[in-house]
Coordinates of C-alpha atoms in Angstrom, one line a residue:
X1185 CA -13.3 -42.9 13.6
X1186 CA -13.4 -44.8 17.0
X1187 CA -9.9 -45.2 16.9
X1188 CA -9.5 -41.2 16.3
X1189 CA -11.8 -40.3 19.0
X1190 CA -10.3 -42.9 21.4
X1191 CA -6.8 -41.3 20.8
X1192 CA -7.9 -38.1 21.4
X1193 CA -9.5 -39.5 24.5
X1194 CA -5.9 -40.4 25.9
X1195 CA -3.8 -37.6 24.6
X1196 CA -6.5 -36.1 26.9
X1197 CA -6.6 -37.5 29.8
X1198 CA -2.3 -37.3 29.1
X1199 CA -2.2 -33.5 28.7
X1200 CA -4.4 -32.7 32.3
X1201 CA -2.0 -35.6 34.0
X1202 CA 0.7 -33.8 32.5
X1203 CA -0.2 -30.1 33.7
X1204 CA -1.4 -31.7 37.4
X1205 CA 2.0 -33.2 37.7
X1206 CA 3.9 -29.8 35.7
X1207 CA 1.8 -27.5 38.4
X1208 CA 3.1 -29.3 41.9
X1209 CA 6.6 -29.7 40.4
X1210 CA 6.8 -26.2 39.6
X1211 CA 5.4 -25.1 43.1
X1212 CA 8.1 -26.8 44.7
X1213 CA 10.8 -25.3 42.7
X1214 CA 12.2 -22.7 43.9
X1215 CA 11.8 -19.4 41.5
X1216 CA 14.2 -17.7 38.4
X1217 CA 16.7 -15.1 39.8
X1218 CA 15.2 -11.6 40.3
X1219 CA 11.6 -13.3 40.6
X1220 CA 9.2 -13.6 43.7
X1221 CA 7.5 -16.2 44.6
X1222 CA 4.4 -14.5 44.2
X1223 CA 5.6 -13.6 40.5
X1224 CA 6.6 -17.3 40.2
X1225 CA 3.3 -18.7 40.9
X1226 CA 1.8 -16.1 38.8
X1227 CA 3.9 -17.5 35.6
X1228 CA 2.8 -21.3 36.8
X1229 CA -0.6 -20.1 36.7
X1230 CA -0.3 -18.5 33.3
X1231 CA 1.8 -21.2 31.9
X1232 CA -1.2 -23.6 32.4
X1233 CA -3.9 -21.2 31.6
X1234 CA -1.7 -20.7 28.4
X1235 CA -2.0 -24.5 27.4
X1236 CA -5.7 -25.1 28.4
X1237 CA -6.5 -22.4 26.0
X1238 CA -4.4 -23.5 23.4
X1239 CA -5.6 -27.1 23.5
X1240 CA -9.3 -26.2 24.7
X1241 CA -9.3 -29.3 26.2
X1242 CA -11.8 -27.6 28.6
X1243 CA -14.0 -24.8 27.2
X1244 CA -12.4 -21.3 27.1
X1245 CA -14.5 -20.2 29.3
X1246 CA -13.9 -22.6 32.4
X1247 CA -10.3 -21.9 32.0
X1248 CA -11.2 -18.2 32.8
X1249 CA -12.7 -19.0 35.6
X1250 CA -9.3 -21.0 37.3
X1251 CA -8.2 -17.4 38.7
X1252 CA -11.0 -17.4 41.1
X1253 CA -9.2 -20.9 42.3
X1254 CA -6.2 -20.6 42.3
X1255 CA -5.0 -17.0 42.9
X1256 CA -6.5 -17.3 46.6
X1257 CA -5.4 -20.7 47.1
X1258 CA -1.4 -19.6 46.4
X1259 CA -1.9 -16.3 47.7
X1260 CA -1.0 -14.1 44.6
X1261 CA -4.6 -12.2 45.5
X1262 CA -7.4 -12.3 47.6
X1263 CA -10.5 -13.8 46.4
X1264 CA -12.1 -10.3 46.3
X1265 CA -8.9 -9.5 43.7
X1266 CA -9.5 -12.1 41.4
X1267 CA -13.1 -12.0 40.7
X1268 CA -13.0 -7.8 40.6
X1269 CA -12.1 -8.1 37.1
X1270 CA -15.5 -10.3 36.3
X1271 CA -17.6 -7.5 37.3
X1272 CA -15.7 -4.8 35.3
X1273 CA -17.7 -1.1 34.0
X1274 CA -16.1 -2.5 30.3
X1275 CA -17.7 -6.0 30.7
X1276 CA -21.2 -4.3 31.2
X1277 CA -20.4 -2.1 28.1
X1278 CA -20.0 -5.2 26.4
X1279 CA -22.9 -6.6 27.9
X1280 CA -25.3 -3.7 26.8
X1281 CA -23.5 -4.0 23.4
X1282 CA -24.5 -7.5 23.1
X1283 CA -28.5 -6.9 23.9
X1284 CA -28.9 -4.4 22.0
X1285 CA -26.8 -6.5 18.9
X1286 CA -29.0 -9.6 20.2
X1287 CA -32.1 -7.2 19.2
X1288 CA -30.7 -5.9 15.7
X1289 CA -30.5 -9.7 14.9
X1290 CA -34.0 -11.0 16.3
X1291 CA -35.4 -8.1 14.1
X1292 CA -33.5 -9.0 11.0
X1293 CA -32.1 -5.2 11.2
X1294 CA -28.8 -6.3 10.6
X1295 CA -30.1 -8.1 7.4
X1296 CA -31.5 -4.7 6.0
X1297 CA -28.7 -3.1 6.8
X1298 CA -26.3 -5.4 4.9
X1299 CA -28.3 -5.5 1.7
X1300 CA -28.7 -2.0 1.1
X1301 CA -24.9 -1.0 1.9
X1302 CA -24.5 -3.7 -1.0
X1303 CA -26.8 -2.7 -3.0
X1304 CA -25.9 1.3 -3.1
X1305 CA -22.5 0.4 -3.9
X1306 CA -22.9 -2.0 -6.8
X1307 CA -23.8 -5.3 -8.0
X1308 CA -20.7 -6.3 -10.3
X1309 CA -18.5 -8.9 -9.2
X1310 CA -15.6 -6.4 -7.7
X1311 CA -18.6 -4.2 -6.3
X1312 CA -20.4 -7.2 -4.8
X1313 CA -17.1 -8.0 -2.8
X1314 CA -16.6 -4.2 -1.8
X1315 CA -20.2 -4.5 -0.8
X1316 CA -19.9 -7.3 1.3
X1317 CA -16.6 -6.1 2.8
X1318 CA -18.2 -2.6 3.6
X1319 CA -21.3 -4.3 5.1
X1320 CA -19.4 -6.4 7.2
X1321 CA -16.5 -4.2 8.6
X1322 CA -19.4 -2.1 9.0
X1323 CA -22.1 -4.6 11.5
X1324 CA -18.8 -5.9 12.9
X1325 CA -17.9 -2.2 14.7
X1326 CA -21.3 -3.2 16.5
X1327 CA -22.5 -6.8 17.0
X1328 CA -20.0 -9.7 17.0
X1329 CA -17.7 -10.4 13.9
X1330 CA -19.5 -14.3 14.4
X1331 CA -23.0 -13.0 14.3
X1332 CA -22.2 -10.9 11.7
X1333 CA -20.6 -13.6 9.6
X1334 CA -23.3 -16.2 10.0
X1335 CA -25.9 -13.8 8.6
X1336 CA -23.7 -12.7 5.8
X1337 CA -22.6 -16.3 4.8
X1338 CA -25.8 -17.5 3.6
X1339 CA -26.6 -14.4 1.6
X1340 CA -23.0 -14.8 -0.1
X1341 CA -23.5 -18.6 -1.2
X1342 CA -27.0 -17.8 -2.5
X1343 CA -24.9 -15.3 -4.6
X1344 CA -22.6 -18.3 -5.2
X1345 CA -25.7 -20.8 -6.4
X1346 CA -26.7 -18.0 -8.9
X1347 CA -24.0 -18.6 -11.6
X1348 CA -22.4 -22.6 -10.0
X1349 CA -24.1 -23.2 -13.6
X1350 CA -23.2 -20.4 -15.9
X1351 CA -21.2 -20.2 -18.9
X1352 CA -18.1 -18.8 -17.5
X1353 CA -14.6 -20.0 -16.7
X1354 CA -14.3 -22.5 -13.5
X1355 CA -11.3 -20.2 -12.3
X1356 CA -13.1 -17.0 -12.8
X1357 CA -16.1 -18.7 -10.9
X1358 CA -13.9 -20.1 -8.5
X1359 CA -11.9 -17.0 -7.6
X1360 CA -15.3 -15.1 -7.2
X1361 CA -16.6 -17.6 -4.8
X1362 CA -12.9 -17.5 -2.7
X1363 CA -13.2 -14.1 -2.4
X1364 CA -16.4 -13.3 -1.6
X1365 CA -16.2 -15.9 0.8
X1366 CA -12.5 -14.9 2.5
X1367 CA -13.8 -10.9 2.3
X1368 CA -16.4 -11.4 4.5
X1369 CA -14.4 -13.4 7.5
X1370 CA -11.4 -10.8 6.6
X1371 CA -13.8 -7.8 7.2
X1372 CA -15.0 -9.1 10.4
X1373 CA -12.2 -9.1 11.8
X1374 CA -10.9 -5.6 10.4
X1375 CA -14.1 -4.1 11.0
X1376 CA -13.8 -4.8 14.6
X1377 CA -11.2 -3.0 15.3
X1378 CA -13.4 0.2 14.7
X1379 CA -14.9 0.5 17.6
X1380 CA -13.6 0.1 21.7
X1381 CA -17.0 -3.3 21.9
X1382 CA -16.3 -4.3 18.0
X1383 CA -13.9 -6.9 19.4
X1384 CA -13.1 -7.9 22.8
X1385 CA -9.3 -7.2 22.4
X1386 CA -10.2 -3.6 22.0
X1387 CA -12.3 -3.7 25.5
X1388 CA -9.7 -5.5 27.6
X1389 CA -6.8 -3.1 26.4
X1390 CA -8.7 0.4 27.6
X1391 CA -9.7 -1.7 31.0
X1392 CA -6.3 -2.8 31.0
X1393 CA -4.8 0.4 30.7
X1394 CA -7.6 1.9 33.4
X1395 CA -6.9 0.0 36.6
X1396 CA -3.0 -0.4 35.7
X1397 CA -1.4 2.8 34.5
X1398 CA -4.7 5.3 34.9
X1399 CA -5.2 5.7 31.5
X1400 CA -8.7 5.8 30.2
X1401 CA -9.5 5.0 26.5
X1402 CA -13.1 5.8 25.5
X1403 CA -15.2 4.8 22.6
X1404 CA -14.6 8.2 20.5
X1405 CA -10.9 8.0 21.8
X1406 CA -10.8 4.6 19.9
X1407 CA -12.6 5.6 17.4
X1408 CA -10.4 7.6 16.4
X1409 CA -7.6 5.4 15.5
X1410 CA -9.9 2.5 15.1
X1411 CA -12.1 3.8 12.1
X1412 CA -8.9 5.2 10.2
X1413 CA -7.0 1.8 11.0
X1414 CA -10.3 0.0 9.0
X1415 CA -10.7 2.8 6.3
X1416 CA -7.1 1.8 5.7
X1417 CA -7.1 -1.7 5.8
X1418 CA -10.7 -2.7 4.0
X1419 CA -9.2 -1.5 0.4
X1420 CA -6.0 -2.6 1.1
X1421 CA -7.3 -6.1 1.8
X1422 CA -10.5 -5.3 -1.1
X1423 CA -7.1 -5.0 -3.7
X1424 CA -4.7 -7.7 -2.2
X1425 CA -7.7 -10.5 -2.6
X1426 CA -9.2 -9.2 -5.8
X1427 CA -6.4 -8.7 -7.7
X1428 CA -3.3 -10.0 -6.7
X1429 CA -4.0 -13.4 -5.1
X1430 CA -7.4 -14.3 -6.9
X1431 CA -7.8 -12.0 -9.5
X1432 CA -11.9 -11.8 -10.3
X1433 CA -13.2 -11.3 -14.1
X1434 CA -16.6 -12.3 -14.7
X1435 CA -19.8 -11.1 -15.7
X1436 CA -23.0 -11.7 -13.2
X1437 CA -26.3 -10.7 -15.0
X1438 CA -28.8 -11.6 -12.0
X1439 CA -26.6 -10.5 -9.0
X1440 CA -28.6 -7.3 -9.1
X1441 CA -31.9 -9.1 -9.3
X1442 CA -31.1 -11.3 -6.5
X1443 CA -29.8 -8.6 -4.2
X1444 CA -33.3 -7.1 -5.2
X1445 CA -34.9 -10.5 -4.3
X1446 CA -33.5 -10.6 -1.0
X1447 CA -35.0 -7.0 -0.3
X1448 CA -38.1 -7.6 -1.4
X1449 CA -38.2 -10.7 1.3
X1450 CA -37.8 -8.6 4.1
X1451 CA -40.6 -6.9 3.2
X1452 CA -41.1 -3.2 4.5
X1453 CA -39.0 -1.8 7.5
X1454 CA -41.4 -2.9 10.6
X1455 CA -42.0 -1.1 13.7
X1456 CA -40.3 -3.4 15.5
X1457 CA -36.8 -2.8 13.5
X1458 CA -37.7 0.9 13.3
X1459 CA -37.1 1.0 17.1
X1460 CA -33.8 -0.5 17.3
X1461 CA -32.9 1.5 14.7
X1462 CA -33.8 4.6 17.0
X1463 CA -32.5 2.8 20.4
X1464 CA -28.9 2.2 18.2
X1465 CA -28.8 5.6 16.6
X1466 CA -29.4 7.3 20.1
X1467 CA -27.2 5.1 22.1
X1468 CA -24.3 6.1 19.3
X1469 CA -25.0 9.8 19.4
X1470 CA -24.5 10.1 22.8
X1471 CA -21.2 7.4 22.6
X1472 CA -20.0 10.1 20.0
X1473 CA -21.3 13.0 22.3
X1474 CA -20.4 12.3 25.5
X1475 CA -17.3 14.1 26.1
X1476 CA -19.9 17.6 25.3
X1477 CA -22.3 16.2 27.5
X1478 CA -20.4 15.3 30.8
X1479 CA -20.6 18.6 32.3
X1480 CA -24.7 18.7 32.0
X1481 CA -24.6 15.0 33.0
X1482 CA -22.2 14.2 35.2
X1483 CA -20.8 10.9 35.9
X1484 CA -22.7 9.5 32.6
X1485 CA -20.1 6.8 31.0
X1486 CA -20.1 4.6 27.8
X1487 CA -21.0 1.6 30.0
X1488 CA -23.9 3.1 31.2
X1489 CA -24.8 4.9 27.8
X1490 CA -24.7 1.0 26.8
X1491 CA -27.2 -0.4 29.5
X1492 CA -29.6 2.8 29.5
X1493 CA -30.2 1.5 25.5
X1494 CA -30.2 -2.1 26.1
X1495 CA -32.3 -1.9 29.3
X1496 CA -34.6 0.2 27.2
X1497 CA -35.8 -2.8 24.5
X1498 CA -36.9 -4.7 27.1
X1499 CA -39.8 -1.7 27.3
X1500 CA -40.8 -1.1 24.2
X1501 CA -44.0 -3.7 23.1
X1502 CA -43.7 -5.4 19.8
X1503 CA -46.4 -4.4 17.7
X1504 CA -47.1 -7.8 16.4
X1505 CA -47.3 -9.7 19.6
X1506 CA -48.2 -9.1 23.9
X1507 CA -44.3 -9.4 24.1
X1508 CA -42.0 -6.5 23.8
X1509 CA -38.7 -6.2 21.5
X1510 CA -36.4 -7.6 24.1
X1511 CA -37.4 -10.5 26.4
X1512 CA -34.9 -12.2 28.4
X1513 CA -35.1 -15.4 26.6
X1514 CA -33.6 -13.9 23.7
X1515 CA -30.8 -13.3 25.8
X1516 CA -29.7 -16.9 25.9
X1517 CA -28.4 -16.5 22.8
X1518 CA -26.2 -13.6 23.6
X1519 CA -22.1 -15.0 24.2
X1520 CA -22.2 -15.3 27.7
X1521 CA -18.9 -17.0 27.7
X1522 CA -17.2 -14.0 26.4
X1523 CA -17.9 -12.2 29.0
X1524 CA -16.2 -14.6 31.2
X1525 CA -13.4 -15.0 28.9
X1526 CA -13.2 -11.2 29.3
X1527 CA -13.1 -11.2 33.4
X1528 CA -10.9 -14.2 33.1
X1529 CA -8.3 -12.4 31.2
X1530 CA -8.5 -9.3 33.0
X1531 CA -8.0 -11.1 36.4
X1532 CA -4.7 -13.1 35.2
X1533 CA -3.4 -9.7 33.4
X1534 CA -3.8 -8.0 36.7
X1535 CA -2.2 -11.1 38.6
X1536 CA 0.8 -10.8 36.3
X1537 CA 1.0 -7.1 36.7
X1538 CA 0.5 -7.1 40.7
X1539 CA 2.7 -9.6 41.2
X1540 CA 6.0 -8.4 39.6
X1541 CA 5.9 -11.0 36.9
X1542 CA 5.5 -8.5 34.1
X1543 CA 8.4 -5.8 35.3
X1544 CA 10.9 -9.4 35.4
X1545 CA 9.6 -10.4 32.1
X1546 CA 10.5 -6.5 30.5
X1547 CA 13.8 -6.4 32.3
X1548 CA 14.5 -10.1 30.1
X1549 CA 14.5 -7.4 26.9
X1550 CA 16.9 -4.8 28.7
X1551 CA 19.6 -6.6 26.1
X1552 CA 17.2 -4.3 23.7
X1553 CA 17.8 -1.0 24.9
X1554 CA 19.2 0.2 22.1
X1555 CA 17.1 -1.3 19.4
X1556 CA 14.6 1.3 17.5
X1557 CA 11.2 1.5 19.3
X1558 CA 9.6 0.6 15.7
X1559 CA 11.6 -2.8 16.1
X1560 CA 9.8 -3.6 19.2
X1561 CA 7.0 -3.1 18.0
X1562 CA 7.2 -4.7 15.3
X1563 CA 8.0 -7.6 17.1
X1564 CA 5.3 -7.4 19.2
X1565 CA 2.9 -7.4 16.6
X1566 CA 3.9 -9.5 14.5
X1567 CA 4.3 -12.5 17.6
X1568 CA 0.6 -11.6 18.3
X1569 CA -0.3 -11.9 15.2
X1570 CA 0.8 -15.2 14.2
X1571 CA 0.2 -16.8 18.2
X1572 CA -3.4 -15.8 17.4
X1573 CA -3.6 -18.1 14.3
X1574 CA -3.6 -21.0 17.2
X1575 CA -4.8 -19.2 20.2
X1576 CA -7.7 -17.3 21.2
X1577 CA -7.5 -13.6 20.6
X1578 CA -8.9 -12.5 24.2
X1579 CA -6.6 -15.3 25.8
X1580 CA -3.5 -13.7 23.7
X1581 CA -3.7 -9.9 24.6
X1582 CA -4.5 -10.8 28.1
X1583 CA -1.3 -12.3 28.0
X1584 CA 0.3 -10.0 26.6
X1585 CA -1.0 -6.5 27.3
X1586 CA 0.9 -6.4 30.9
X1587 CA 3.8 -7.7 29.4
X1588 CA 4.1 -5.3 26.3
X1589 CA 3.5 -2.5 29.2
X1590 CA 6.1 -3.9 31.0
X1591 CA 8.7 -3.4 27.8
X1592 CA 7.2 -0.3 27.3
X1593 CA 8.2 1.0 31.1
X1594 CA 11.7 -1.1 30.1
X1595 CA 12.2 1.4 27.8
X1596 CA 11.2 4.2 29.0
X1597 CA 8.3 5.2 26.2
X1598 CA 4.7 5.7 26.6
X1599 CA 2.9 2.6 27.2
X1600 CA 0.3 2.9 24.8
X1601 CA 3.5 2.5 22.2
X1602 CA 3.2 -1.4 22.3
X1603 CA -0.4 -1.7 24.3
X1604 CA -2.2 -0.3 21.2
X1605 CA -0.7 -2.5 18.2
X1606 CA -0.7 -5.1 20.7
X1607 CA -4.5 -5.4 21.1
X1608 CA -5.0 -4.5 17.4
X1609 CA -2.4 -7.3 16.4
X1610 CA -4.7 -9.5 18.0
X1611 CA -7.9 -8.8 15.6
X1612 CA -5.2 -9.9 12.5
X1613 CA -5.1 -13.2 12.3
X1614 CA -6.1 -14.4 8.5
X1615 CA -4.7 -17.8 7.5
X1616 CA -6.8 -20.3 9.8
X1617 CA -9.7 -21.7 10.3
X1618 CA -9.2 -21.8 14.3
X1619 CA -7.7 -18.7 14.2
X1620 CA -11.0 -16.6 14.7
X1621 CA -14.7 -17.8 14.3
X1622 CA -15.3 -15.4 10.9
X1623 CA -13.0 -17.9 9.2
X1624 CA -14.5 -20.9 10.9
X1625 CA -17.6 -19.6 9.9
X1626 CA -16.8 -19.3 6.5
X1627 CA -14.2 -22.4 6.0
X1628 CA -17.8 -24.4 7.1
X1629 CA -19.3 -23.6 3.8
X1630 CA -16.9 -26.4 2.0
X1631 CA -16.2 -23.4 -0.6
X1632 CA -12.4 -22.7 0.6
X1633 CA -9.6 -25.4 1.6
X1634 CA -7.1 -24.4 4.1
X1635 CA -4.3 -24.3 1.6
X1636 CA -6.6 -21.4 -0.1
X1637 CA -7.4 -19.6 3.5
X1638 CA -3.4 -20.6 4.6
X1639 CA -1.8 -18.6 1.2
X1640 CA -4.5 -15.8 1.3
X1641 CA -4.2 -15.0 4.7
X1642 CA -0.3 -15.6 5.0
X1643 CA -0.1 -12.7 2.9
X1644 CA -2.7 -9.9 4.5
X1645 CA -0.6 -10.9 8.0
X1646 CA 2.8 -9.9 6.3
X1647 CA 0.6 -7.0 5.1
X1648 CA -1.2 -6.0 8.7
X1649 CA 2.1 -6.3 10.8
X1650 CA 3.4 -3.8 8.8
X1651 CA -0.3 -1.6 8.6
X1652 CA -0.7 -2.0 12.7
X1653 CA 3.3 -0.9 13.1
X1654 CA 2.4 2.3 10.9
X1655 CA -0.9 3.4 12.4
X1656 CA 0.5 2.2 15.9
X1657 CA 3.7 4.5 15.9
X1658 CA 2.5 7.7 13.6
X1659 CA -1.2 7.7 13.9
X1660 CA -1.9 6.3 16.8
X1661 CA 0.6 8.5 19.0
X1662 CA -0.3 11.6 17.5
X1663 CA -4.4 10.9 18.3
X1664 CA -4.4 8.9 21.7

């Protein structure tokens, strides 16, 4: 063990030598025909970026923040450039999203919510799994696909405990557990995609697309390739787990009882909840109803729809205490670091947009001028979708959202042909554990090995390139 954590110690301390010594070489090179030395510093910045959060040998977060540093310091932008992107109207959208998430989980809302999706749609084995799958797709379109899987996880190995003992076949037992287990982090991640906060990919695309090609992308406008893309998907996957790759037959006599159980323990729906409920269900009506609205209100904007309902909690008293629903303890727990991650991202996508690094890299696919568009973008998703097995997913389409543009001008189609299956390519990542924390989550429980996660999901990504290629190119460009 010593010996382990000594050698990762070096390879360490190796790796940061290595990038030090990669960063001054490379600034004394002189740049790649056709590329400015703006453009050129741009790359050496992104190159490193790339690695540090590929290794994480420093949090993901601090490596977001190296565009505040170094973009002034080589002149690729001023200092006001770089740190524009932390302070941007989608981060706050996020921001209000997480609050009022933060206050759906203190509450046990989300709880509630869960157990009587799954308990309306059935308590067999294959309805248990839809169940779970519906529940979380469904949580994930509005608080994080990790807070969603932690709560779910728990409730899903209970379910596990109730027949570890039973009369029936280990394989059928098995299989049950595998998927019920692999359905939930799968669903997170599809679910999402559903809405423009469901996943950060989502939120740095239609910023993306704002400040660089004045294109604006707003929660309905998402919606309305996002909820078809997961209406899609969610049965697709549901059939593909169930019975192709771990086909589940078994009986469960006290699933229904449990579920029942669970409900029961919550007790009756508090004030407290009852609130959210009303703050959630008013912020989304008027998300949905904006576009009717903005010419009684003007100037009124998702982002501040967002901060109007999470501002709001912090109002309302609890019934059972002096304290109200929202204090701003209870926002320590909110993912602060995404939000960084987020600016981070948008700062080096606008770097490598700004500084002509992203028209060199399109003009590199010129040689594909006559290749079908549904090539490209097939190629585009499906490199996104196996880079983010290993990388984050934010890191990866802040990579490559200027870049797919930049092929996209290269061609001479719309940009939102390889910008859209770009981002949603990066929500698709199935076959590891690092590849998203919904399948960290749920590799933790010791019920799934990565050979079992590694086959399952090597499959649904074969299956999703070719889903986000489809709804990309003939849904997608018909709705946005």
């Amino acid at each position: 063990m010593r010996y382990n954590l000594r050698n990762r110690k070096y390879n360490r301390i190796i790796l940061i030598l290595f990038l030090i010594l990669f960063f001054i070489t490379s600034l004394n090179i002189n740049p790649p025909e056709g590329l400015n030395t703006t453009a050129w510093r741009t790359l050496i910045v992104a190159f490193v970026m790339a690695v540090l959060w590929i290794t994480e040998i420093i949090p993901l977060p601090a490596t977001a923040l190296l565009p505040l540093i170094l973009f002034p310091l080589l002149n690729i932008a001023s200092i006001k450039s770089a740190a524009a992107p932390f302070a941007h109207p989608l981060i706050f959208l996020f921001l209000g999203g997480f609050i009022i998430a933060q206050a759906m989980q203190k509450w046990n809302l989300h709880k509630r919510i869960a157990l009587n999706i799954i308990s309306v749609i059935g308590t067999k084995p294959n309805s248990i799994i839809a169940g779970f799958m519906v529940a979380s797709a469904f949580l994930s379109m509005w608080i994080s696909n990790t807070a969603t899987a932690l709560m779910m996880m728990p409730i899903a190995l209970s379910l596990v405990q109730l027949f570890k003992n039973d009369k029936v076949e280990i394989k059928d037992r098995s299989n049950f557990s595998l998927v019920l287990l692999l359905s939930i982090a799968y669903s997170c991640s599809i679910g999402g995609v559903g809405t423009l906060i469901g996943t950060p990919p989502n939120a740095l695309m239609a910023a993306y697309l704002q400040d660089n090609h004045a294109i604006t992308i707003g929660l309905v406008e998402w919606m309305l390739i996002g909820i078809p893309f997961v209406l899609i998907s969610l049965p697709i996957a549901f059939v593909i787990l169930t019975k192709i790759i771990f086909p589940v037959e078994l009986k469960l006599n006290e699933s229904s009882k449990f579920i029942n159980n669970e409900k029961e323990k919550l007790g009756k729906i508090s004030s407290e909840e009852k609130n959210v409920a009303i703050v959630f269900a008013i912020v989304a009506l008027l998300w949905v109803s904006r576009p009717l609205l903005t010419g009684f209100v003007s100037n009124l904007t998702d982002t501040g729809i967002a901060i109007a309902g999470a501002v709001i909690l912090f109002f309302i008293p609890s019934k059972n205490s002096d304290k109200r629903i929202m204090n701003w303890r209870d926002t320590e727990k909110i993912a602060w670091g995404i939000l960084i991650l987020f600016g981070g991202g948008l700062s080096l996508a606008s770097g490598i947009q700004n500084s002509g690094l992203a028209e060199w890299i399109g003009k590199l696919f010129s040689g594909l001028n006559n290749a079908p568009t549904i090539l490209i973008v097939l190629l585009i998703t499906a490199t996104i979708i196996f880079l983010t097995e290993l990388t984050s997913n934010l890191a990866t389409t802040a990579a490559f959202l200027p870049i797919a543009a930049a092929i996209a001008v290269q061609f001479n189609v719309d940009v939102l042909t390889f910008v859209v299956p770009a981002a949603i390519a990066a929500s698709c990542a199935f076959m590891l554990p690092v590849a998203t924390p919904p399948n960290a989550i749920i590799f933790s429980s010791g019920e799934i090995s990565i050979k079992q996660m590694a086959r399952a999901g090597l499959i649904l990504n074969l299956v999703f390139i070719v889903i986000v290629v489809l709804i990309s190119m003939f849904w997608g460009r018909a709705v946005l």
